[in-house]
CSV table of C-alpha atoms in Angstrom, one decimal:
chain,number,residue,atom,x,y,z
A,1,GLY,CA,-13.5,-1.7,16.4
A,2,GLU,CA,-10.2,-2.5,14.7
A,3,ASP,CA,-7.0,-1.5,16.4
A,4,VAL,CA,-3.3,-1.3,15.4
A,5,GLU,CA,-0.6,-1.1,18.1
A,6,GLN,CA,3.1,-0.2,17.8
A,7,SER,CA,5.8,0.6,20.3
A,8,LEU,CA,6.5,4.4,20.2
A,9,PHE,CA,10.3,4.5,20.0
A,10,LEU,CA,13.2,2.5,18.7
A,11,SER,CA,16.9,3.4,18.8
A,12,VAL,CA,19.6,1.6,16.8
A,13,ARG,CA,23.2,2.2,15.8
A,14,GLU,CA,24.1,2.9,12.2
A,15,GLY,CA,24.8,-0.3,10.3
A,16,ASP,CA,22.7,-2.5,12.7
A,17,SER,CA,19.4,-4.0,11.7
A,18,SER,CA,16.2,-2.4,12.9
A,19,VAL,CA,13.0,-4.3,13.6
A,20,ILE,CA,9.8,-2.4,14.1
A,21,ASN,CA,6.8,-4.5,15.3
A,22,CYS,CA,3.1,-4.0,15.0
A,23,THR,CA,0.0,-6.0,16.2
A,24,TYR,CA,-3.5,-5.6,14.9
A,25,THR,CA,-6.9,-6.9,15.9
A,26,ASP,CA,-8.8,-7.4,12.6
A,27,SER,CA,-8.3,-11.0,11.6
A,28,SER,CA,-9.9,-10.3,8.2
A,29,SER,CA,-7.3,-7.6,7.2
A,30,THR,CA,-6.7,-7.7,3.4
A,31,TYR,CA,-3.6,-5.6,3.2
A,32,LEU,CA,-1.0,-4.5,5.8
A,33,TYR,CA,1.2,-1.5,5.2
A,34,TRP,CA,4.3,0.3,6.3
A,35,TYR,CA,4.5,4.0,5.8
A,36,LYS,CA,7.5,6.3,6.5
A,37,GLN,CA,7.2,9.9,7.6
A,38,GLU,CA,10.2,12.1,7.7
A,39,PRO,CA,10.1,15.4,9.7
A,40,GLY,CA,7.7,17.9,8.2
A,41,ALA,CA,6.7,15.6,5.3
A,42,GLY,CA,3.8,13.5,4.3
A,43,LEU,CA,3.6,9.7,4.4
A,44,GLN,CA,5.6,7.7,2.0
A,45,LEU,CA,4.4,4.2,1.2
A,46,LEU,CA,7.4,1.9,1.9
A,47,THR,CA,5.9,-1.5,1.3
A,48,TYR,CA,2.8,-3.5,1.8
A,49,ILE,CA,1.9,-7.2,2.0
A,50,PHE,CA,-1.2,-9.0,1.0
A,51,SER,CA,-2.8,-11.1,3.8
A,52,ASN,CA,-2.2,-14.4,2.2
A,53,MET,CA,1.6,-13.9,2.2
A,54,ASP,CA,3.9,-14.4,5.1
A,55,MET,CA,7.0,-12.6,3.9
A,56,LYS,CA,8.0,-9.9,1.4
A,57,GLN,CA,11.5,-8.6,0.7
A,58,ASP,CA,12.4,-5.4,-1.1
A,59,GLN,CA,16.1,-4.5,-1.0
A,60,ARG,CA,16.9,-3.6,2.6
A,61,LEU,CA,13.3,-4.1,3.8
A,62,THR,CA,11.8,-7.4,4.9
A,63,VAL,CA,8.2,-7.6,6.0
A,64,LEU,CA,7.1,-10.6,8.1
A,65,LEU,CA,3.4,-11.4,8.7
A,66,ASN,CA,2.2,-13.9,11.3
A,67,LYS,CA,-1.5,-14.1,10.7
A,68,LYS,CA,-2.1,-16.5,13.6
A,69,ASP,CA,-0.7,-14.0,16.1
A,70,LYS,CA,-1.8,-10.9,14.1
A,71,HIS,CA,1.8,-9.6,14.1
A,72,LEU,CA,3.5,-7.6,11.4
A,73,SER,CA,7.2,-6.6,11.5
A,74,LEU,CA,9.4,-4.5,9.3
A,75,ARG,CA,13.1,-5.3,9.3
A,76,ILE,CA,15.5,-2.7,7.9
A,77,ALA,CA,19.0,-4.1,7.2
A,78,ASP,CA,22.1,-2.0,7.5
A,79,THR,CA,20.2,0.9,9.0
A,80,GLN,CA,21.4,4.4,7.9
A,81,THR,CA,20.9,7.8,9.5
A,82,GLY,CA,18.6,8.6,6.6
A,83,ASP,CA,16.3,5.9,7.9
A,84,SER,CA,15.5,8.1,11.0
A,85,ALA,CA,11.8,8.8,10.7
A,86,ILE,CA,8.4,7.7,12.1
A,87,TYR,CA,7.2,4.4,10.7
A,88,PHE,CA,3.5,3.8,10.6
A,89,CYS,CA,1.9,0.4,10.5
A,90,ALA,CA,-1.6,0.3,8.9
A,91,GLU,CA,-4.2,-2.4,8.0
A,92,ARG,CA,-6.9,-2.4,5.5
A,93,ASN,CA,-10.0,-4.6,5.4
A,94,LEU,CA,-11.7,-4.3,2.1
A,95,TYR,CA,-14.8,-6.2,3.2
A,96,GLY,CA,-15.2,-5.2,6.9
A,97,GLY,CA,-16.8,-2.4,8.8
A,98,SER,CA,-14.1,0.1,8.1
A,99,GLN,CA,-15.2,0.0,4.4
A,100,GLY,CA,-11.7,-0.3,3.0
A,101,ASN,CA,-10.2,2.6,4.9
A,102,LEU,CA,-6.8,2.4,6.5
A,103,ILE,CA,-6.5,2.0,10.2
A,104,PHE,CA,-3.2,3.3,11.4
A,105,GLY,CA,-1.0,2.7,14.4
A,106,LYS,CA,0.4,5.6,16.4
A,107,GLY,CA,3.8,5.3,14.7
A,108,THR,CA,7.3,4.2,15.9
A,109,LYS,CA,9.9,6.8,16.0
A,110,LEU,CA,13.2,5.3,14.8
A,111,SER,CA,16.4,7.1,15.8
A,112,VAL,CA,19.6,6.0,14.2
A,113,LYS,CA,22.8,6.9,16.0
A,114,PRO,CA,26.1,7.3,14.1
B,1,ASN,CA,1.6,14.0,-12.7
B,2,ALA,CA,1.7,16.2,-9.7
B,3,GLY,CA,0.1,13.5,-7.5
B,4,VAL,CA,-1.9,14.7,-4.5
B,5,THR,CA,-1.6,18.5,-3.9
B,6,GLN,CA,-2.7,20.1,-0.7
B,7,THR,CA,-3.0,23.9,-0.1
B,8,PRO,CA,-2.2,25.8,2.0
B,9,LYS,CA,0.8,24.2,3.7
B,10,PHE,CA,0.4,26.3,6.8
B,11,GLN,CA,-2.6,28.2,8.3
B,12,VAL,CA,-3.3,30.0,11.5
B,13,LEU,CA,-7.0,30.7,12.4
B,14,LYS,CA,-8.8,32.3,15.3
B,15,THR,CA,-11.5,30.4,17.1
B,16,GLY,CA,-14.7,30.7,15.2
B,17,GLN,CA,-13.2,31.4,11.8
B,18,SER,CA,-14.0,29.3,8.8
B,19,MET,CA,-11.7,28.0,6.1
B,20,THR,CA,-11.4,25.3,3.4
B,21,LEU,CA,-8.4,23.0,3.1
B,22,GLN,CA,-7.9,22.2,-0.6
B,23,CYS,CA,-6.9,18.8,-2.0
B,24,ALA,CA,-6.5,17.9,-5.6
B,25,GLN,CA,-5.2,14.9,-7.5
B,26,ASP,CA,-4.5,14.5,-11.2
B,27,MET,CA,-4.3,10.7,-11.2
B,28,ASN,CA,-8.0,10.1,-12.0
B,29,HIS,CA,-8.4,8.4,-8.6
B,30,GLU,CA,-12.0,7.6,-7.5
B,31,TYR,CA,-11.2,7.2,-3.8
B,32,MET,CA,-10.1,10.3,-1.7
B,33,SER,CA,-9.9,10.8,2.1
B,34,TRP,CA,-8.9,13.2,4.8
B,35,TYR,CA,-6.9,12.3,7.9
B,36,ARG,CA,-5.7,14.3,10.8
B,37,GLN,CA,-2.5,13.6,12.6
B,38,ASP,CA,-2.0,14.5,16.3
B,39,PRO,CA,1.0,13.8,18.5
B,40,GLY,CA,0.8,10.3,20.0
B,41,MET,CA,-2.5,9.6,18.1
B,42,GLY,CA,-1.4,8.4,14.7
B,43,LEU,CA,-3.6,9.2,11.8
B,44,ARG,CA,-7.4,9.3,12.2
B,45,LEU,CA,-9.9,9.3,9.3
B,46,ILE,CA,-12.2,12.3,9.1
B,47,HIS,CA,-14.2,11.9,5.9
B,48,TYR,CA,-13.8,9.9,2.7
B,49,SER,CA,-15.3,9.6,-0.8
B,50,VAL,CA,-15.5,6.7,-3.1
B,51,GLY,CA,-16.4,8.8,-6.1
B,52,ALA,CA,-17.8,12.1,-7.3
B,53,GLY,CA,-21.0,12.9,-5.5
B,54,ILE,CA,-20.4,10.4,-2.7
B,55,THR,CA,-19.0,11.1,0.7
B,56,ASP,CA,-19.1,9.4,4.1
B,57,GLN,CA,-17.9,9.9,7.6
B,58,GLY,CA,-14.8,8.4,9.1
B,59,GLU,CA,-13.7,8.1,12.8
B,60,VAL,CA,-13.6,11.8,13.7
B,61,PRO,CA,-16.0,13.8,11.4
B,62,ASN,CA,-17.4,16.3,13.9
B,63,GLY,CA,-16.7,19.9,13.0
B,64,TYR,CA,-15.8,19.1,9.4
B,65,ASN,CA,-17.7,19.1,6.1
B,66,VAL,CA,-16.7,17.7,2.8
B,67,SER,CA,-18.1,17.6,-0.8
B,68,ARG,CA,-17.0,15.9,-3.9
B,69,SER,CA,-18.3,17.7,-7.0
B,70,THR,CA,-15.5,16.5,-9.3
B,71,THR,CA,-13.2,13.5,-9.3
B,72,GLU,CA,-10.1,15.7,-8.9
B,73,ASP,CA,-11.0,17.8,-5.9
B,74,PHE,CA,-12.0,16.9,-2.3
B,75,PRO,CA,-12.1,20.1,-0.1
B,76,LEU,CA,-12.3,19.9,3.7
B,77,ARG,CA,-14.3,22.7,5.3
B,78,LEU,CA,-14.1,23.9,8.9
B,79,LEU,CA,-17.2,26.0,9.5
B,80,SER,CA,-16.3,27.3,12.9
B,81,ALA,CA,-12.7,26.5,13.9
B,82,ALA,CA,-11.9,25.3,17.5
B,83,PRO,CA,-8.5,24.9,19.2
B,84,SER,CA,-9.2,21.1,19.3
B,85,GLN,CA,-8.8,21.2,15.5
B,86,THR,CA,-5.2,22.3,15.7
B,87,SER,CA,-3.5,19.4,13.8
B,88,VAL,CA,-1.8,18.4,10.7
B,89,TYR,CA,-4.2,17.4,7.9
B,90,PHE,CA,-3.4,14.9,5.2
B,91,CYS,CA,-5.3,14.2,2.1
B,92,ALA,CA,-4.9,10.8,0.4
B,93,SER,CA,-6.2,9.1,-2.7
B,94,SER,CA,-6.2,5.8,-4.5
B,95,TYR,CA,-7.5,4.5,-7.8
B,96,ALA,CA,-10.4,2.8,-6.1
B,97,SER,CA,-11.4,2.0,-2.5
B,98,SER,CA,-10.2,-1.5,-3.1
B,99,SER,CA,-6.8,-0.5,-4.5
B,100,GLU,CA,-3.8,-1.6,-2.4
B,101,LYS,CA,-1.9,1.7,-2.7
B,102,LEU,CA,-2.9,4.9,-1.0
B,103,PHE,CA,-1.0,8.1,-1.9
B,104,PHE,CA,-0.7,11.0,0.5
B,105,GLY,CA,-0.3,14.7,0.0
B,106,SER,CA,2.4,16.6,1.9
B,107,GLY,CA,0.0,18.0,4.6
B,108,THR,CA,-1.5,21.2,5.9
B,109,GLN,CA,-0.4,22.3,9.3
B,110,LEU,CA,-3.3,24.2,11.0
B,111,SER,CA,-3.2,26.1,14.2
B,112,VAL,CA,-6.4,27.5,15.8
B,113,LEU,CA,-5.8,30.1,18.5
């Protein structure tokens, strides 16, 4: 079945850029997502990209999609301590066996040091 | 709009007890789903529904029942709780199963002793 992989941890210094990477196996993914989870909270949709795009920018966030390599990344510019959280990559194939449900990675814990 | 509301926020059960986790949304969303989140495992889909009266199994459905008698509500039932069901449970909804945005509730933390 479909799979989504992420590294588990990332540590950066405040003010630096953070890059969180994700790989997926479903070549027919329709949408790819980044969700943020702060401690004790639910998942907050940060951004998403349609599979026919290769880049999307939203303020400090830049999403890059390489469909050939099935690689998705999230870049956070000028990372702040408030960005410390777990970041989940997810993919959604509206026409495949997962019937439009999201397939999540295990999450990357971002730690921002002052 | 309140969005996606889950109750209770915390629950402790003994093995073998039953309970229902409630999920309600006021956005007139057709699609609703339940996920469980375990450390190092990410989120895994338990059950989902594409509309009132329609439910289907996800990746990890064993030990859980669902029903969808109204558009607004999608309760998750544990008939006989087991320690392996200790987890954080999230309900999510979207306008349709083909919608790009999925909205999550704040979660229910369940411990089964």
